[in-house]
Each structure stands twice: as C-alpha cells, then as structure tokens.
Amino acid sequence: MVLHAFPNTAEHLLCGRCSGVLEGEIQTYTWKIPERTGPTSNDFECIPWLYYSTVNVIKDTNSGLVGPLIVCRENVNVNQIVHRVLLFMIFDENRSWYFEDNIATYSLEPNKVDRDDETFQLSNQMHAINGRMFGTNQGLTAHVGDEVNWYLMGVGSEFDLHTVHFHGHSYTYTDMGKYRSDVYDLPPGTFAVVKMYPRAVGTWLFHCHVGEHIEAGMESTYTVFPNNGKDWQVGAADPTCQPGRGSPGVLMGWSTGGKRLQCDQAPWGEGVLVSLSFAHTCMYPLTLNIFLNERKSNISNMFVFFFSLFFGEIFHYRVRVLARKTERDRETESKKSPSRGMATPQSLLLHSPLGILGTHAHTPGMSLSCQVRDLNRG
C-alpha cells in the first residue's frame, strides 16, 4: 500500500491531468482552509462544499465518487450540532464504471442486451438521495430539541432541478436574511444548509416535489426520537440473540408516547463500532395487540421498533425484524386470554435480505431468533 501526500497551498486549481489513485493506494489531500472558503456573516456556522474526482468527471460522479466537505467557523463546537447531508442527483448508470459489470451480473443473457435501447437507458436513470431510492436511506435521525443542519447538495444534468420538501417540520435558511420554509429549490451546482429544530416525534417523509422524480424514487424518511428515548422499550431476554460470536444482544424500541406505536414503511440499519441503531416496520404477535392505541386490534399487526443493538463487533447490514408467535404461545393463548399490559415472550426473527449478519456471511433468508420482553415491566 502506497501513501501519497499531496498538499495544496496554491491560489489556483490544481491540474486537469491527475492520474487518480490506483487500486490499493491511499492518497492524502491536505488543504489550508482560508477564511474566504468559510461561512460569511450572513451564513450559518457551517456550510457545505463538494468533492468529486477529475480523472473522469462523468463516469466517476455517476459511479458515486462524490461527497460533502463541511467548513465551519473557527471555534464552533461542531459536536453540539447534528449534521445530515442530502445529495439529490439522478445517477446515470449508463455512464457508470459499473455499467458492463451490472449487465453481466443481473442480465440472464448479457450478450442480448441492447445498450442503445431508449427504454433500457431510461431504466438506468436512478433518481436518488444519497445514492438510494424509495426510502432506503440510513441514519437520518435526530432527537426532539436537537439543532440539525441539513446540508442540501444538487449535482447532475439539466434534468436535476429538484425541490426538497420536508414533512413534519419547517426549517430556516439564509438569503440576505433568515427565512422559514419547508421546500428548498435545488438546481445542479447548488450547495446549501437549512437549520431545523425537531419538535415532533415520528418518522417523516422528505422528497423532491417534481412529480416524475418522486414517482421514480427520489423520496425517503427521517426519524425524530423522543429526547429521553425511554418511552417504551422491548429487549432481548435470550442471550443467544446475536449475529456471529457469543456476546449478548440488546434490542430497545421507542414510541411516541404511552403505548401508541408508530409505523415506518422503510426498514433500514447502519452499524458502528459497538452499537447499531435502526428503525423498522415490524409484525407484532396478537398477544402484543394490547400495546397498539391502548386497545386490542384485529385489523393490523404492523408497528415500528427503533432499535439499538450492542454486540461489541463491527458490522454493517440491512435488516428486517419480524416478531411472530411461537407454537407454545398459540397454545397458551387458546387456554387463557392475555391480561392488560402483559405480553408473553415472543420469537423475534432478524432476517438479512443482503445475506450478511454480523461479521459472518450467511445465505440470504437465514434468520436469528430472540426472545422479547417488556423491559419496563421487568
């Protein structure tokens, strides 16, 4: 592995003939941040810039090599602000470095694919937010009372004229003064910051308001947790609940208040060093119906867990969580109706559509089973 240090102290652009970083190499770029690149007196304390590759701008960008550089005023405590970046872009996978690889991987007959077919080319136009479509973004969370900076970035072609709309909350933005709105115009080459102070717990939609764009998948959700995070909890009572090696797992879920549970249509997950936080649409067993709207319901058995998982391992995966009755629970229910506020322990299945659980690879469809109990009731 080769390390290249490449300091930039010049007052002009570097060069257009850079060869890029070869596979297996690491190149470190060091910038001096002059005051002129930071926020002005009319800006918030932090502003976004963009990085991208100049080796092949079109192919590199449409392959996902693009991202934010956040510059803040000196002496700003960045840890007191929740930073969230949203890149709105129609990725043209016809111009991606992975174009031929995708055809070879996903086409049953790669040799018969008509690469010039207009419908085929249109199908490779991915209307994405942070490279993801139809509500599959990860980690867009905050708590009530947080100070949240949303860094909005618009990149792409003349078709990338977006209007970013947040449901559930308004925000402030600066433009020769401070203004309040919930929709922001984002043409290509626009990098902006809007500031939000979440007050309403729940999972909220945001999207591009251009009709064709939202229909094509340019929509997602962000989740606002209660500021204490202890409204209603569900935990794993069985220490065998873990992906991989034998450290105990803990699952904790929260709702808006009391026993009223939320619904989220987009399961997601994101791993960090020793913990994992994610929100899921779940199936609950009939013995837990009593926790929905303070009454038993036979209409629906969907609700959301907002989880934190602690396994002491590094792992990244998307998960669906399903809570189902076991045969023993069915037998118990047939003999005795559940008491108000009590829940028989149920099986909780962790299923990975990507086939990766923890640090171990499994075939798609494999599940792990845990026992669930109400931690607030011991």
PDB file of C-alpha atoms in Angstrom, residues 135-246:
ATOM      1  CA  GLY A 135     -36.921   5.352   1.297  1.00  0.00           C
ATOM      2  CA  THR A 136     -33.874   3.161   1.856  1.00  0.00           C
ATOM      3  CA  ASN A 137     -31.541   5.834   3.269  1.00  0.00           C
ATOM      4  CA  GLN A 138     -29.768   5.073   6.538  1.00  0.00           C
ATOM      5  CA  GLY A 139     -29.009   7.044   9.660  1.00  0.00           C
ATOM      6  CA  LEU A 140     -31.180  10.138   9.077  1.00  0.00           C
ATOM      7  CA  THR A 141     -32.148  10.544  12.726  1.00  0.00           C
ATOM      8  CA  ALA A 142     -32.322  13.259  15.368  1.00  0.00           C
ATOM      9  CA  HIS A 143     -33.950  13.871  18.752  1.00  0.00           C
ATOM     10  CA  VAL A 144     -36.514  16.408  19.869  1.00  0.00           C
ATOM     11  CA  GLY A 145     -34.721  19.676  20.650  1.00  0.00           C
ATOM     12  CA  ASP A 146     -31.616  18.917  18.580  1.00  0.00           C
ATOM     13  CA  GLU A 147     -30.064  21.595  16.396  1.00  0.00           C
ATOM     14  CA  VAL A 148     -29.934  19.925  12.980  1.00  0.00           C
ATOM     15  CA  ASN A 149     -28.046  21.196   9.950  1.00  0.00           C
ATOM     16  CA  TRP A 150     -29.332  19.666   6.723  1.00  0.00           C
ATOM     17  CA  TYR A 151     -26.707  20.133   4.012  1.00  0.00           C
ATOM     18  CA  LEU A 152     -28.530  20.064   0.671  1.00  0.00           C
ATOM     19  CA  MET A 153     -26.436  19.335  -2.415  1.00  0.00           C
ATOM     20  CA  GLY A 154     -27.619  19.354  -6.019  1.00  0.00           C
ATOM     21  CA  VAL A 155     -25.474  17.703  -8.702  1.00  0.00           C
ATOM     22  CA  GLY A 156     -26.151  16.425 -12.199  1.00  0.00           C
ATOM     23  CA  SER A 157     -27.518  17.491 -15.563  1.00  0.00           C
ATOM     24  CA  GLU A 158     -30.186  19.901 -16.770  1.00  0.00           C
ATOM     25  CA  PHE A 159     -32.780  17.379 -15.566  1.00  0.00           C
ATOM     26  CA  ASP A 160     -31.600  17.712 -11.955  1.00  0.00           C
ATOM     27  CA  LEU A 161     -33.918  20.546 -10.979  1.00  0.00           C
ATOM     28  CA  HIS A 162     -35.174  19.500  -7.560  1.00  0.00           C
ATOM     29  CA  THR A 163     -37.433  20.954  -4.878  1.00  0.00           C
ATOM     30  CA  VAL A 164     -36.628  19.454  -1.490  1.00  0.00           C
ATOM     31  CA  HIS A 165     -39.714  19.180   0.724  1.00  0.00           C
ATOM     32  CA  PHE A 166     -39.599  18.110   4.390  1.00  0.00           C
ATOM     33  CA  HIS A 167     -42.769  16.789   6.013  1.00  0.00           C
ATOM     34  CA  GLY A 168     -43.389  17.273   9.718  1.00  0.00           C
ATOM     35  CA  HIS A 169     -41.110  20.260  10.300  1.00  0.00           C
ATOM     36  CA  SER A 170     -40.129  23.584   8.837  1.00  0.00           C
ATOM     37  CA  TYR A 171     -36.603  24.998   8.803  1.00  0.00           C
ATOM     38  CA  THR A 172     -34.777  28.295   8.463  1.00  0.00           C
ATOM     39  CA  TYR A 173     -32.398  29.246   5.673  1.00  0.00           C
ATOM     40  CA  THR A 174     -30.310  32.318   4.920  1.00  0.00           C
ATOM     41  CA  ASP A 175     -30.525  34.550   1.844  1.00  0.00           C
ATOM     42  CA  MET A 176     -29.821  38.186   2.650  1.00  0.00           C
ATOM     43  CA  GLY A 177     -31.594  37.423   5.911  1.00  0.00           C
ATOM     44  CA  LYS A 178     -33.195  34.436   7.612  1.00  0.00           C
ATOM     45  CA  TYR A 179     -36.394  32.888   6.292  1.00  0.00           C
ATOM     46  CA  ARG A 180     -38.619  29.947   7.213  1.00  0.00           C
ATOM     47  CA  SER A 181     -39.867  27.336   4.761  1.00  0.00           C
ATOM     48  CA  ASP A 182     -40.327  23.608   4.202  1.00  0.00           C
ATOM     49  CA  VAL A 183     -39.401  23.485   0.491  1.00  0.00           C
ATOM     50  CA  TYR A 184     -35.996  24.405  -0.944  1.00  0.00           C
ATOM     51  CA  ASP A 185     -35.184  24.855  -4.643  1.00  0.00           C
ATOM     52  CA  LEU A 186     -32.064  22.872  -5.549  1.00  0.00           C
ATOM     53  CA  PRO A 187     -30.757  23.173  -9.121  1.00  0.00           C
ATOM     54  CA  PRO A 188     -27.468  21.478 -10.123  1.00  0.00           C
ATOM     55  CA  GLY A 189     -24.376  23.012  -8.590  1.00  0.00           C
ATOM     56  CA  THR A 190     -26.237  24.277  -5.517  1.00  0.00           C
ATOM     57  CA  PHE A 191     -24.878  23.573  -2.033  1.00  0.00           C
ATOM     58  CA  ALA A 192     -26.927  24.958   0.836  1.00  0.00           C
ATOM     59  CA  VAL A 193     -27.629  24.461   4.529  1.00  0.00           C
ATOM     60  CA  VAL A 194     -31.004  24.682   6.250  1.00  0.00           C
ATOM     61  CA  LYS A 195     -31.427  24.526  10.023  1.00  0.00           C
ATOM     62  CA  MET A 196     -34.143  22.528  11.776  1.00  0.00           C
ATOM     63  CA  TYR A 197     -35.123  22.155  15.432  1.00  0.00           C
ATOM     64  CA  PRO A 198     -37.205  18.928  15.547  1.00  0.00           C
ATOM     65  CA  ARG A 199     -40.193  19.003  17.880  1.00  0.00           C
ATOM     66  CA  ALA A 200     -42.489  16.233  16.606  1.00  0.00           C
ATOM     67  CA  VAL A 201     -41.544  12.617  17.298  1.00  0.00           C
ATOM     68  CA  GLY A 202     -42.060  10.239  14.412  1.00  0.00           C
ATOM     69  CA  THR A 203     -40.813   9.075  11.054  1.00  0.00           C
ATOM     70  CA  TRP A 204     -41.318  11.802   8.458  1.00  0.00           C
ATOM     71  CA  LEU A 205     -41.225  11.883   4.685  1.00  0.00           C
ATOM     72  CA  PHE A 206     -38.972  14.125   2.622  1.00  0.00           C
ATOM     73  CA  HIS A 207     -38.698  14.108  -1.153  1.00  0.00           C
ATOM     74  CA  CYS A 208     -38.231  16.025  -4.369  1.00  0.00           C
ATOM     75  CA  HIS A 209     -41.531  17.663  -5.281  1.00  0.00           C
ATOM     76  CA  VAL A 210     -41.071  17.215  -9.029  1.00  0.00           C
ATOM     77  CA  GLY A 211     -43.746  14.651  -9.867  1.00  0.00           C
ATOM     78  CA  GLU A 212     -41.659  12.434 -12.145  1.00  0.00           C
ATOM     79  CA  HIS A 213     -38.776  12.454  -9.673  1.00  0.00           C
ATOM     80  CA  ILE A 214     -40.738  11.328  -6.622  1.00  0.00           C
ATOM     81  CA  GLU A 215     -42.511   8.715  -8.744  1.00  0.00           C
ATOM     82  CA  ALA A 216     -39.095   7.399  -9.789  1.00  0.00           C
ATOM     83  CA  GLY A 217     -37.923   7.021  -6.188  1.00  0.00           C
ATOM     84  CA  MET A 218     -36.484  10.368  -5.056  1.00  0.00           C
ATOM     85  CA  GLU A 219     -38.059  10.132  -1.612  1.00  0.00           C
ATOM     86  CA  SER A 220     -37.012   8.969   1.833  1.00  0.00           C
ATOM     87  CA  THR A 221     -37.698   9.410   5.546  1.00  0.00           C
ATOM     88  CA  TYR A 222     -36.031  10.899   8.598  1.00  0.00           C
ATOM     89  CA  THR A 223     -36.827   9.865  12.163  1.00  0.00           C
ATOM     90  CA  VAL A 224     -37.145  12.067  15.239  1.00  0.00           C
ATOM     91  CA  PHE A 225     -36.774  10.260  18.571  1.00  0.00           C
ATOM     92  CA  PRO A 226     -38.013  11.459  21.967  1.00  0.00           C
ATOM     93  CA  ASN A 227     -35.338  13.375  23.829  1.00  0.00           C
ATOM     94  CA  ASN A 228     -35.160  10.714  26.558  1.00  0.00           C
ATOM     95  CA  GLY A 229     -35.508   7.670  24.301  1.00  0.00           C
ATOM     96  CA  LYS A 230     -37.189   5.631  27.075  1.00  0.00           C
ATOM     97  CA  ASP A 231     -40.861   5.866  26.273  1.00  0.00           C
ATOM     98  CA  TRP A 232     -41.461   2.190  25.571  1.00  0.00           C
ATOM     99  CA  GLN A 233     -38.817  -0.487  25.379  1.00  0.00           C
ATOM    100  CA  VAL A 234     -38.547  -4.034  24.169  1.00  0.00           C
ATOM    101  CA  GLY A 235     -35.445  -6.077  24.903  1.00  0.00           C
ATOM    102  CA  ALA A 236     -33.880  -9.401  24.074  1.00  0.00           C
ATOM    103  CA  ALA A 237     -34.146 -11.765  27.034  1.00  0.00           C
ATOM    104  CA  ASP A 238     -32.338 -14.598  25.289  1.00  0.00           C
ATOM    105  CA  PRO A 239     -28.509 -14.147  25.256  1.00  0.00           C
ATOM    106  CA  THR A 240     -28.340 -16.323  22.128  1.00  0.00           C
ATOM    107  CA  CYS A 241     -29.627 -13.365  20.122  1.00  0.00           C
ATOM    108  CA  GLN A 242     -26.552 -12.127  18.293  1.00  0.00           C
ATOM    109  CA  PRO A 243     -25.169 -12.239  14.763  1.00  0.00           C
ATOM    110  CA  GLY A 244     -21.868 -14.057  14.933  1.00  0.00           C
ATOM    111  CA  ARG A 245     -19.938 -14.656  18.140  1.00  0.00           C
ATOM    112  CA  GLY A 246     -21.457 -15.152  21.563  1.00  0.00           C
TER     113      GLY A 246
END
